[in-house]
Short mmCIF file of C-alpha atoms in Angstrom, two decimals:
data_model
loop_
_atom_site.label_atom_id
_atom_site.label_comp_id
_atom_site.label_asym_id
_atom_site.label_seq_id
_atom_site.Cartn_x
_atom_site.Cartn_y
_atom_site.Cartn_z
CA UNK A 11 72.43 115.72 99.84
CA UNK A 12 74.90 115.47 97.77
CA UNK A 13 74.07 115.74 94.43
CA UNK A 14 76.29 115.16 91.54
CA UNK A 15 74.48 113.72 88.11
CA UNK A 16 76.08 112.74 84.91
CA UNK A 17 74.63 113.54 81.20
CA UNK A 18 74.54 109.84 80.48
CA UNK A 19 74.10 106.64 81.83
CA UNK A 20 74.47 104.76 78.70
CA UNK A 21 76.23 106.80 75.96
CA UNK A 22 78.07 104.89 71.93
CA UNK A 23 80.10 106.95 69.86
CA UNK A 24 82.03 105.89 67.09
CA UNK A 25 85.71 106.61 66.60
CA UNK A 26 87.01 109.53 65.82
CA UNK A 27 84.15 111.76 66.78
CA UNK A 28 83.97 114.24 69.24
CA UNK A 29 82.37 113.28 72.57
CA UNK A 30 81.12 115.56 75.78
CA UNK A 31 79.97 113.80 79.03
CA UNK A 32 78.44 116.35 81.28
CA UNK A 33 78.58 116.41 85.15
CA UNK A 34 76.68 118.61 87.65
CA UNK A 35 76.73 119.41 91.14
CA UNK A 36 74.41 120.89 93.56
CA UNK A 37 76.38 121.61 96.43
CA UNK A 38 79.15 124.20 95.36
CA UNK A 39 82.45 121.66 95.81
CA UNK A 40 85.44 123.29 94.90
CA UNK A 41 86.34 120.51 93.38
CA UNK A 42 85.97 118.48 90.66
CA UNK A 43 86.80 115.20 88.70
CA UNK A 44 86.72 112.75 86.32
CA UNK A 45 87.71 109.02 86.64
CA UNK A 46 87.51 105.95 84.07
CA UNK A 47 87.10 102.44 85.62
CA UNK A 48 88.05 98.98 84.21
CA UNK A 49 87.56 96.24 84.99
CA UNK A 50 91.13 95.01 87.09
CA UNK A 51 92.27 98.28 87.12
CA UNK A 52 90.28 100.49 90.24
CA UNK A 53 89.10 103.81 88.86
CA UNK A 54 92.17 106.14 87.37
CA UNK A 55 91.79 109.94 87.33
CA UNK A 56 91.72 111.37 84.20
CA UNK A 57 91.47 115.26 85.07
CA UNK A 58 90.69 117.32 88.31
CA UNK A 59 89.70 120.59 88.50
CA UNK A 60 90.16 122.51 92.39
CA UNK A 61 88.28 126.30 90.66
CA UNK A 62 86.24 127.84 88.05
CA UNK A 63 88.56 127.58 84.91
CA UNK A 64 91.49 125.68 87.00
CA UNK A 65 92.50 122.15 85.94
CA UNK A 66 94.65 119.40 86.51
CA UNK A 67 95.92 116.08 85.06
CA UNK A 68 95.56 113.28 86.60
CA UNK A 69 97.19 110.10 86.13
CA UNK A 70 95.54 109.31 82.94
CA UNK A 71 95.08 112.67 80.38
CA UNK A 72 96.16 111.69 77.50
CA UNK A 73 93.66 111.77 74.87
CA UNK A 74 91.20 114.08 76.95
CA UNK A 75 90.63 117.59 77.87
CA UNK A 76 87.70 119.07 80.41
CA UNK A 77 86.02 122.34 80.73
CA UNK A 78 85.00 124.08 84.22
CA UNK A 79 83.19 127.62 83.22
CA UNK A 80 81.08 127.52 86.16
CA UNK A 81 81.48 125.68 89.61
CA UNK A 82 78.59 123.08 89.80
CA UNK A 83 79.47 122.07 85.59
CA UNK A 84 82.69 119.46 85.19
CA UNK A 85 82.81 118.38 81.81
CA UNK A 86 85.10 116.30 79.65
CA UNK A 87 85.96 116.06 76.17
CA UNK A 88 87.28 112.80 74.00
CA UNK A 89 88.35 114.83 71.05
CA UNK A 90 88.51 112.05 68.55
CA UNK A 91 86.52 109.15 70.17
CA UNK A 92 89.50 105.77 70.59
CA UNK A 93 87.80 102.32 70.81
CA UNK A 94 90.91 102.34 73.65
CA UNK A 95 87.90 104.90 75.60
CA UNK A 96 85.79 102.27 76.21
CA UNK A 97 85.16 102.38 79.82
CA UNK A 98 83.01 103.59 82.75
CA UNK A 99 83.22 107.36 83.45
CA UNK A 100 82.96 108.25 86.78
CA UNK A 101 82.78 112.17 88.05
CA UNK A 102 82.60 113.38 91.14
CA UNK A 103 82.64 116.35 93.62
CA UNK A 104 84.83 117.26 96.81
CA UNK A 105 84.48 119.95 99.27
CA UNK A 106 88.32 120.72 99.79
CA UNK A 107 88.94 120.12 103.22
CA UNK A 108 91.13 117.88 104.99
CA UNK A 109 88.63 115.00 104.73
CA UNK A 110 87.71 115.91 101.25
CA UNK A 111 85.58 113.48 100.78
CA UNK A 112 84.59 112.83 97.41
CA UNK A 113 80.64 111.95 96.03
CA UNK A 114 80.08 110.64 92.70
CA UNK A 115 77.85 110.52 90.31
CA UNK A 116 75.82 107.04 88.71
CA UNK A 117 78.26 106.97 86.04
CA UNK A 118 78.27 107.00 82.29
CA UNK A 119 78.62 103.20 80.23
CA UNK A 120 80.58 104.79 76.89
CA UNK A 121 81.17 102.60 74.12
CA UNK A 122 83.13 103.94 71.64
CA UNK A 123 82.66 101.93 67.62
CA UNK B 19 104.66 101.18 92.59
CA UNK B 20 100.85 99.85 93.49
CA UNK B 21 99.75 102.56 96.49
CA UNK B 22 96.32 100.62 97.31
CA UNK B 23 96.41 96.58 97.50
CA UNK B 24 93.00 95.24 97.33
CA UNK B 25 94.29 91.39 97.48
CA UNK B 26 90.45 89.52 97.47
CA UNK B 27 88.98 90.40 94.32
CA UNK B 28 85.69 88.26 95.42
CA UNK B 29 84.60 86.94 97.80
CA UNK B 30 81.15 85.44 99.36
CA UNK B 31 79.53 85.86 103.00
CA UNK B 32 76.33 83.98 104.51
CA UNK B 33 74.01 86.50 105.20
CA UNK B 34 73.94 88.14 108.64
CA UNK B 35 77.43 86.96 108.76
CA UNK B 36 80.01 88.88 109.69
CA UNK B 37 82.99 89.73 107.05
CA UNK B 38 86.39 91.44 106.78
CA UNK B 39 87.45 93.05 103.09
CA UNK B 40 90.76 93.85 102.99
CA UNK B 41 92.75 97.03 102.13
CA UNK B 42 96.68 97.60 102.54
CA UNK B 43 98.24 100.73 101.58
CA UNK B 44 102.25 102.16 101.12
CA UNK B 45 102.81 106.37 101.70
CA UNK B 46 105.50 108.24 103.19
CA UNK B 47 103.64 111.31 103.61
CA UNK B 48 102.52 110.91 107.40
CA UNK B 49 98.87 112.52 107.24
CA UNK B 50 96.64 110.66 104.80
CA UNK B 51 93.27 109.58 104.81
CA UNK B 52 91.86 106.31 104.11
CA UNK B 53 88.13 105.86 102.56
CA UNK B 54 85.36 102.96 101.37
CA UNK B 55 83.30 102.77 98.72
CA UNK B 56 80.87 100.75 97.75
CA UNK B 57 79.29 100.20 94.06
CA UNK B 58 76.59 98.37 93.42
CA UNK B 59 75.45 97.31 89.54
CA UNK B 60 74.05 100.07 89.19
CA UNK B 61 77.17 101.61 88.85
CA UNK B 62 77.31 104.58 91.76
CA UNK B 63 79.96 105.05 94.26
CA UNK B 64 79.17 105.02 97.77
CA UNK B 65 81.09 106.47 100.10
CA UNK B 66 80.40 104.24 103.19
CA UNK B 67 83.56 104.84 106.16
CA UNK B 68 86.57 107.27 106.32
CA UNK B 69 89.25 106.85 108.89
CA UNK B 70 92.36 109.67 109.39
CA UNK B 71 95.63 108.31 109.38
CA UNK B 72 96.15 110.78 113.53
CA UNK B 73 92.52 109.43 114.21
CA UNK B 74 93.19 107.51 117.58
CA UNK B 75 89.87 105.26 116.89
CA UNK B 76 89.22 102.94 114.54
CA UNK B 77 86.18 104.29 112.65
CA UNK B 78 82.48 103.14 112.83
CA UNK B 79 79.04 103.86 110.89
CA UNK B 80 76.65 101.59 111.95
CA UNK B 81 77.67 98.28 110.56
CA UNK B 82 80.35 99.24 109.10
CA UNK B 83 83.74 99.58 110.85
CA UNK B 84 87.17 99.77 109.87
CA UNK B 85 90.33 98.12 111.49
CA UNK B 86 93.14 100.69 111.02
CA UNK B 87 96.75 98.70 111.65
CA UNK B 88 98.54 101.95 111.35
CA UNK B 89 101.96 100.32 111.95
CA UNK B 90 101.53 97.39 109.02
CA UNK B 91 99.60 99.60 106.87
CA UNK B 92 96.78 97.90 106.51
CA UNK B 93 92.82 98.88 106.78
CA UNK B 94 90.76 96.11 106.71
CA UNK B 95 86.83 97.00 106.12
CA UNK B 96 84.29 95.03 108.41
CA UNK B 97 81.05 94.53 107.60
CA UNK B 98 78.82 92.67 110.44
CA UNK B 99 75.53 91.18 110.04
CA UNK B 100 75.89 91.27 106.04
CA UNK B 101 72.60 92.03 103.88
CA UNK B 102 71.44 90.88 100.62
CA UNK B 103 71.52 94.49 99.47
CA UNK B 104 75.97 94.38 100.48
CA UNK B 105 76.36 92.59 97.22
CA UNK B 106 78.40 94.96 95.64
CA UNK B 107 82.49 95.74 94.28
CA UNK B 108 84.08 97.33 97.62
CA UNK B 109 86.67 100.12 96.84
CA UNK B 110 89.99 100.74 99.30
CA UNK B 111 91.04 104.58 98.46
CA UNK B 112 93.75 106.59 99.73
CA UNK B 113 94.76 110.61 99.89
CA UNK B 114 97.54 111.94 101.00
CA UNK B 115 97.68 115.16 102.01
CA UNK B 116 100.36 116.31 99.68
CA UNK B 117 98.69 115.32 96.80
CA UNK B 118 96.21 117.68 96.19
CA UNK B 119 93.10 116.24 96.95
CA UNK B 120 93.72 113.01 94.53
CA UNK B 121 92.51 109.75 95.35
CA UNK B 122 94.22 106.21 95.17
CA UNK B 123 91.95 103.75 94.47
CA UNK B 124 92.75 100.09 94.99
CA UNK B 125 91.05 97.70 92.36
CA UNK B 126 88.13 96.14 94.50
CA UNK B 127 86.74 93.37 95.81
CA UNK B 128 83.33 91.58 94.88
CA UNK B 129 81.06 90.57 97.39
CA UNK B 130 78.56 87.96 97.18
CA UNK B 131 75.80 87.45 100.36
CA UNK B 132 74.82 84.48 99.90
CA UNK B 133 71.07 83.66 101.11
#
């Protein structure tokens, strides 16, 4: 079974703090993704990576950066957290084939005060 | 323009009955894939079923089937014999082959199964 883990289920931070969200997958997947989920908006792609040290912006990259130093690990960084970044953050990975099913972690619910 | 539309924000179904969750999509790419995910209250997105645009038959996975009508650009999820554990949010998603593995999600449908 594919296993995608995220470092925290719940996180509370203050405005202006630097925040790291970690994601690890154990299936040697090529692709990794970060989404945020807000009520009524579904999931929106923040960034994705198709290889180590490679990254591409998704639909809403502003205010975020990412790091992929190792194949199994993909980090989402909020350089200076703001209250409008309060959300559920979901990490996913996929093999990188034509069908390319994405498998998700349990999510991190981030609250920025 | 919205690419994935789920018009039912919430639905009820009686236990053991079948339910259909609607999904329409919009793409000009002839090659694409359609996915359904389930998100229980725990938060994790669980992959349910996949349909490729060139697949001749509708996809089925256990109690889940996908009613794929290409000309109408619809990909409705059918859950047969609903169970209490089916209560969750359900998301339809699309991947266009040209889109670098990106998935586009609908806004979701919350399904509640009544005992």
